[in-house]
Amino acid sequence: MLDLLNFVALSGVFNVLFFWYASTKMKSKADPVKTLIVSFVFSIPLSFLLIGVYTTMLIYAAKTGASEDAMWEYMEQEELQ
């Protein structure tokens, strides 16, 4: 769970920094503060998506009696098929 939270935080920070940097390189020179706000808006759905997937996985694992590691392995196998 901590790994997922770290990933969400890191992706949010990257998203904010990327949008902020991109706003300084545009020809029209967009306002960096407005761009920062837009980047937060874009990072919120990503966070909810990751939290939703992880929560669903943990609920399914609890119902089937599997461990978290077993669920990650199962998801990787399903992805490869």
Coordinates of C-alpha atoms in Angstrom, one line a residue:
M1 CA 0.0 0.0 0.0
L2 CA 2.8 2.3 0.8
D3 CA 4.4 1.7 -2.6
L4 CA 1.1 2.7 -4.3
L5 CA 0.9 5.9 -2.2
N6 CA 4.4 6.7 -3.1
F7 CA 3.7 6.1 -6.8
V8 CA 0.6 8.4 -6.7
A9 CA 2.5 11.1 -4.9
L10 CA 5.5 10.8 -7.3
S11 CA 3.2 10.9 -10.4
G12 CA 1.3 13.9 -9.0
V13 CA 4.6 15.8 -8.5
F14 CA 5.9 14.8 -11.9
N15 CA 2.6 15.9 -13.5
V16 CA 2.7 19.3 -11.7
L17 CA 6.3 19.9 -12.6
F18 CA 5.8 18.8 -16.2
F19 CA 2.9 21.1 -16.8
W20 CA 4.7 24.0 -15.1
Y21 CA 7.8 23.5 -17.2
A22 CA 5.8 23.1 -20.4
S23 CA 4.0 26.4 -19.7
T24 CA 7.3 28.2 -19.7
K25 CA 8.3 26.7 -23.1
M26 CA 5.1 27.6 -25.0
K27 CA 5.1 30.5 -27.5
S28 CA 2.0 32.1 -26.0
K29 CA 3.6 32.0 -22.5
A30 CA 0.7 30.7 -20.4
D31 CA 0.5 31.8 -16.8
P32 CA 2.5 29.3 -14.7
V33 CA 0.0 29.5 -11.8
K34 CA -3.0 28.7 -14.0
T35 CA -1.0 25.8 -15.5
L36 CA -0.1 24.6 -12.0
I37 CA -3.8 24.5 -11.1
V38 CA -4.6 22.6 -14.3
S39 CA -1.9 20.0 -13.5
F40 CA -3.5 19.4 -10.1
V41 CA -6.9 18.9 -11.8
F42 CA -5.3 16.3 -14.1
S43 CA -3.5 14.5 -11.3
I44 CA -6.7 14.0 -9.2
P45 CA -8.4 11.5 -11.5
L46 CA -5.2 9.5 -11.9
S47 CA -4.9 9.2 -8.1
F48 CA -8.6 8.1 -7.8
L49 CA -8.1 5.5 -10.5
L50 CA -5.0 4.0 -8.9
I51 CA -6.7 4.0 -5.5
G52 CA -9.8 2.4 -6.9
V53 CA -7.9 -0.4 -8.7
Y54 CA -5.8 -1.2 -5.6
T55 CA -8.8 -1.1 -3.3
T56 CA -10.7 -3.5 -5.6
M57 CA -7.8 -5.8 -5.7
L58 CA -7.5 -5.9 -1.9
I59 CA -11.2 -6.5 -1.4
Y60 CA -11.1 -9.4 -3.9
A61 CA -8.0 -10.8 -2.1
A62 CA -9.8 -10.6 1.2
K63 CA -12.8 -12.5 -0.2
T64 CA -10.7 -15.2 -1.7
G65 CA -8.2 -15.4 1.2
A66 CA -5.2 -14.6 -1.0
S67 CA -2.3 -12.4 0.0
E68 CA -1.4 -9.0 -1.6
D69 CA 1.6 -10.6 -3.4
A70 CA -0.6 -13.4 -4.8
M71 CA -3.0 -10.8 -6.2
W72 CA -0.3 -8.8 -7.9
E73 CA 1.0 -12.1 -9.5
Y74 CA -2.6 -13.0 -10.6
M75 CA -3.0 -9.5 -12.2
E76 CA 0.3 -9.8 -14.0
Q77 CA -0.7 -13.3 -15.4
E78 CA -4.1 -11.9 -16.6
E79 CA -2.3 -9.0 -18.3
L80 CA -0.1 -11.4 -20.2
Q81 CA -2.9 -13.5 -21.6

